mmCIF file of C-alpha atoms in Angstrom:
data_model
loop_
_atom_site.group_PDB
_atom_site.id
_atom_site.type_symbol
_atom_site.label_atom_id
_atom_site.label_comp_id
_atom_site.label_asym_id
_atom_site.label_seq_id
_atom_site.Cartn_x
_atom_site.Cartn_y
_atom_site.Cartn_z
ATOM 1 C CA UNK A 1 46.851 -6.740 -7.947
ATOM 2 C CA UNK A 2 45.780 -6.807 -12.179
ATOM 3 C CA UNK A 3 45.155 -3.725 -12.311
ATOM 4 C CA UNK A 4 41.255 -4.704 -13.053
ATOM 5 C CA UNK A 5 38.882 -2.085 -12.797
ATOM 6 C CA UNK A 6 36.490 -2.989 -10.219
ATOM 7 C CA UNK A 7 33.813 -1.441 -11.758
ATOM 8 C CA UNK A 8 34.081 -3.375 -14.662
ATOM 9 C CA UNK A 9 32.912 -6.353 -16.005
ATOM 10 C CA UNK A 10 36.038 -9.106 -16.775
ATOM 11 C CA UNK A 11 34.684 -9.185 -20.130
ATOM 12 C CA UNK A 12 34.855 -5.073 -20.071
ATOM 13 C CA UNK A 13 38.332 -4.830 -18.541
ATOM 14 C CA UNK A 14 39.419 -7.116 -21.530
ATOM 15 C CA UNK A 15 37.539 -4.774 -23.982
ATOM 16 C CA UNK A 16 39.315 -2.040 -22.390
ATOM 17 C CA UNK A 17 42.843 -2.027 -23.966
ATOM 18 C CA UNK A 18 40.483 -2.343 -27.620
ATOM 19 C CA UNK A 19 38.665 0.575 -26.824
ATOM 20 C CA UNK A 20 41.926 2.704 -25.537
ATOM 21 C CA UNK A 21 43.367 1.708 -29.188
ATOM 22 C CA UNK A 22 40.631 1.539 -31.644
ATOM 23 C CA UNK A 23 41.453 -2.060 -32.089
ATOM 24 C CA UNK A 24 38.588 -3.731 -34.352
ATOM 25 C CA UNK A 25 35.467 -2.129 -34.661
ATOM 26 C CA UNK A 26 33.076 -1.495 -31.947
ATOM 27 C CA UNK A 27 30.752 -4.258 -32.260
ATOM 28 C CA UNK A 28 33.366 -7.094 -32.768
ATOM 29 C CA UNK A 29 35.313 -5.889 -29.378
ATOM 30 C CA UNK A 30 32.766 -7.910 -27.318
ATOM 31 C CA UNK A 31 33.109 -11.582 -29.005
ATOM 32 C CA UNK A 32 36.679 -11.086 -29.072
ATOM 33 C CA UNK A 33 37.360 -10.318 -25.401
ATOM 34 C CA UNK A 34 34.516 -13.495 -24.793
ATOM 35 C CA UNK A 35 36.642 -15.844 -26.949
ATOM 36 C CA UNK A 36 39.910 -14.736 -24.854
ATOM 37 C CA UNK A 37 38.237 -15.386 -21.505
ATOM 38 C CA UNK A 38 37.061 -18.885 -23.473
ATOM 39 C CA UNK A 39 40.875 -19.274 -23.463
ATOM 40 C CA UNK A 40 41.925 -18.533 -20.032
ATOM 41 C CA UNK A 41 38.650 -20.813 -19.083
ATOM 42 C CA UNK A 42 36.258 -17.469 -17.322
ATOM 43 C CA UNK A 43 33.399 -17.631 -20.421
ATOM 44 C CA UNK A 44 31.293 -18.453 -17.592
ATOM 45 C CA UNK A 45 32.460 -15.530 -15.717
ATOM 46 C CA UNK A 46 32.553 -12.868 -18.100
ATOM 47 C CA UNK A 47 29.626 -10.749 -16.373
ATOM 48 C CA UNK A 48 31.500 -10.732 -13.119
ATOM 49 C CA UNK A 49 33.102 -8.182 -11.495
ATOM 50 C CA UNK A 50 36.667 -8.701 -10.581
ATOM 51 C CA UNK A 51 35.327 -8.666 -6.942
ATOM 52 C CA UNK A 52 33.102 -11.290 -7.827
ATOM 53 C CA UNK A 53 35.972 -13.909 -8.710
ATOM 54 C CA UNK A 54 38.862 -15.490 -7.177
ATOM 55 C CA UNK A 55 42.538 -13.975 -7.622
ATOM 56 C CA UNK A 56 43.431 -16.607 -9.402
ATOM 57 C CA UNK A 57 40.438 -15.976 -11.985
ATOM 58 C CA UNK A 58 41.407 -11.985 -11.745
ATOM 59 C CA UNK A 59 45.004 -13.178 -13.271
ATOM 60 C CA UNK A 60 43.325 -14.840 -15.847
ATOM 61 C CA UNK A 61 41.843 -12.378 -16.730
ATOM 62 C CA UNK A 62 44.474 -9.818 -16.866
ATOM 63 C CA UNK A 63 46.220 -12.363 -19.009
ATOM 64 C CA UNK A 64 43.019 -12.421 -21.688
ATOM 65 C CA UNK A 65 43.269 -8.262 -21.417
ATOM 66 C CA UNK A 66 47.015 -8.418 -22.474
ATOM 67 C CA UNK A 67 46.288 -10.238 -25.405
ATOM 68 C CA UNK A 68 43.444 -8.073 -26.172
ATOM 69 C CA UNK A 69 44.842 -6.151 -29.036
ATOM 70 C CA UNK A 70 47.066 -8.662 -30.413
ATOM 71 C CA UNK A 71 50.716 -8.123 -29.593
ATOM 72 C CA UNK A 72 53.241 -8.784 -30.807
ATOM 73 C CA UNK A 73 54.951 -9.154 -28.055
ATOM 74 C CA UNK A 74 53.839 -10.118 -24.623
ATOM 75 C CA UNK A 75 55.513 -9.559 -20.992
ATOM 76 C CA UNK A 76 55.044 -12.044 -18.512
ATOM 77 C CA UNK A 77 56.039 -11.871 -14.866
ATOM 78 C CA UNK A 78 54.885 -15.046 -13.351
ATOM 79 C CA UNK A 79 51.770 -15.676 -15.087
ATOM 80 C CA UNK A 80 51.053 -18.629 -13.767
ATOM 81 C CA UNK A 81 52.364 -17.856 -9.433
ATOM 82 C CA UNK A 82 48.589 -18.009 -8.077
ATOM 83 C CA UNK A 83 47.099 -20.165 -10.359
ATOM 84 C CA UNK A 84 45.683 -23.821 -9.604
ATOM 85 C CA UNK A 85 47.156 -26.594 -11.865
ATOM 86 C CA UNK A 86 44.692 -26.889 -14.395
ATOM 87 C CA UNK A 87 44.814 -22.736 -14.807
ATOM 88 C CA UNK A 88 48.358 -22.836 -14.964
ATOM 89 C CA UNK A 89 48.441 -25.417 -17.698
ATOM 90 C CA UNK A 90 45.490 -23.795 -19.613
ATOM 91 C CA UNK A 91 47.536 -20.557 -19.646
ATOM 92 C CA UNK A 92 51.085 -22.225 -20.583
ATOM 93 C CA UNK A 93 49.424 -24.497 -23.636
ATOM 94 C CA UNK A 94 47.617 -20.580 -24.862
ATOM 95 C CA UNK A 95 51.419 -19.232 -24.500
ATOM 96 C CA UNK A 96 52.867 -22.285 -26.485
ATOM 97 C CA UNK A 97 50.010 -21.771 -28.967
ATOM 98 C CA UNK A 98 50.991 -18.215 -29.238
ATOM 99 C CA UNK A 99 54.518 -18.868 -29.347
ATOM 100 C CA UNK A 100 53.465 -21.346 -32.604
ATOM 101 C CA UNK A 101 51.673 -18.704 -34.131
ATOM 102 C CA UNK A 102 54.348 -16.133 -34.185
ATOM 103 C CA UNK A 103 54.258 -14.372 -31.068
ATOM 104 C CA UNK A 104 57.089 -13.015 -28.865
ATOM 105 C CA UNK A 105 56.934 -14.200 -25.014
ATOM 106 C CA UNK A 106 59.350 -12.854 -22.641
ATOM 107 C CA UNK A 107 58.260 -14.899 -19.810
ATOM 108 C CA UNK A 108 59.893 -14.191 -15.921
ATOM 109 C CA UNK A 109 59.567 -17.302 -13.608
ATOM 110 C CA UNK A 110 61.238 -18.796 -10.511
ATOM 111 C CA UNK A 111 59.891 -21.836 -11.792
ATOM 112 C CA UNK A 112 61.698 -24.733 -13.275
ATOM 113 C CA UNK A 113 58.774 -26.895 -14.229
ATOM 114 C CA UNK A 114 57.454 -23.657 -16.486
ATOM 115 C CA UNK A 115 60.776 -22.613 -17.651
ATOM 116 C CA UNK A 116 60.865 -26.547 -18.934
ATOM 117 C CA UNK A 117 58.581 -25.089 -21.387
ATOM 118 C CA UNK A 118 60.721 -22.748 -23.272
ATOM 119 C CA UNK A 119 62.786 -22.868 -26.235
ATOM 120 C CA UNK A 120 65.222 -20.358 -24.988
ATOM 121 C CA UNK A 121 66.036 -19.835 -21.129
ATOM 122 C CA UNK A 122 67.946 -17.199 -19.861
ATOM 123 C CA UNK A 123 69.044 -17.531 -16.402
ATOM 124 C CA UNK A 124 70.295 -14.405 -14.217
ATOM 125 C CA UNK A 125 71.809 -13.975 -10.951
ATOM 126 C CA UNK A 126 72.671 -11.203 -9.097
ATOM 127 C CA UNK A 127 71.057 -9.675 -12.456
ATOM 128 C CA UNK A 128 73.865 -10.884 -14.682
ATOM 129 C CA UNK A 129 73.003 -13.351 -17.182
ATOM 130 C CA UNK A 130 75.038 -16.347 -16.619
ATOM 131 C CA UNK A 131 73.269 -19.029 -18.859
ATOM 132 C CA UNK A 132 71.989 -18.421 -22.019
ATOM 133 C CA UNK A 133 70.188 -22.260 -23.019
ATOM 134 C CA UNK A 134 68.454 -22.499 -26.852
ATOM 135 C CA UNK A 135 67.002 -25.538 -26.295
#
C-alpha cells in the first residue's frame, strides 16, 4: 500500500504533501507534481485515480509525492520491489540524478543489482552493520 488517497487524482496525491506545507505557490503546485510524474513516466496518467492504475504505477507515484516538496533527504524502502524493468531503471537513473544534484538517499534493498548503484553500501545482518563499502 502508498498510502494514495483513492479519492485523489495521482497528480493530486503528489500536490498533496505541497499543499500540507505551503510549498510554492498555489498555482505552480500543479506543473510541478506533472513534471514529477513526467519523471517516474505516469504524465499520461496523471488524471487517474490510484484505482485506475497498476501497483506498480501507484509506487511511482508515491515516489513523485516524496519528492514533492524537495527534500533534502529521501527514505527509500525498496523503491523499485514491484516495478517492471524499465520502471525500475527510470526510478534508479531519477535517484542517481538526485544523488548528482545534492540530495541525500538512504536507500533499503535486498537487491544486489540496485545496491550496485551506490556509492556507499552498508550491509547489516542480524541488524548489526558488518560492512561498511565507500565505493
Amino acid at each position: 500500500f502508498f498510502q494514495l488517497l483513492p479519492m485523489l487524482t495521482l497528480q493530486q496525491n503528489v500536490m498533496l504533501p505541497m499543499d500540507l506545507v505551503g510549498y510554492l505557490p498555489l498555482e505552480e503546485r500543479p506543473a510541478r507534481a506533472l513534471a514529477l510524474l513526467e519523471r517516474v513516466g505516469l504524465a499520461d496518467e496523471a488524471d487517474q485515480l490510484p484505482s485506475g492504475v497498476s501497483g506498480g504505477q501507484q509506487q511511482c507515484a508515491a515516489v513523485a509525492r516524496a519528492l514533492a516538496t524537495d527534500p533534502p533527504l529521501l527514505v527509500a524502502d525498496e523503491p523499485t520491489g514491484n516495478l517492471d524493468s524499465a520502471s525500475a531503471d527510470r526510478v534508479l537513473t531519477l535517484f542517481a540524478d538526485l544523488h548528482r544534484r545534492g540530495k541525500t538517499i538512504l536507500m533499503v534493498t535486498h537487491d544486489p543489482t540496485m545496491a550496485q548503484r551506490a556509492d556507499r553500501r552498508l550491509t547489516m545482518d542480524d541488524g548489526r552493520i558488518v560492512a561498511d563499502d565507500l565505493l
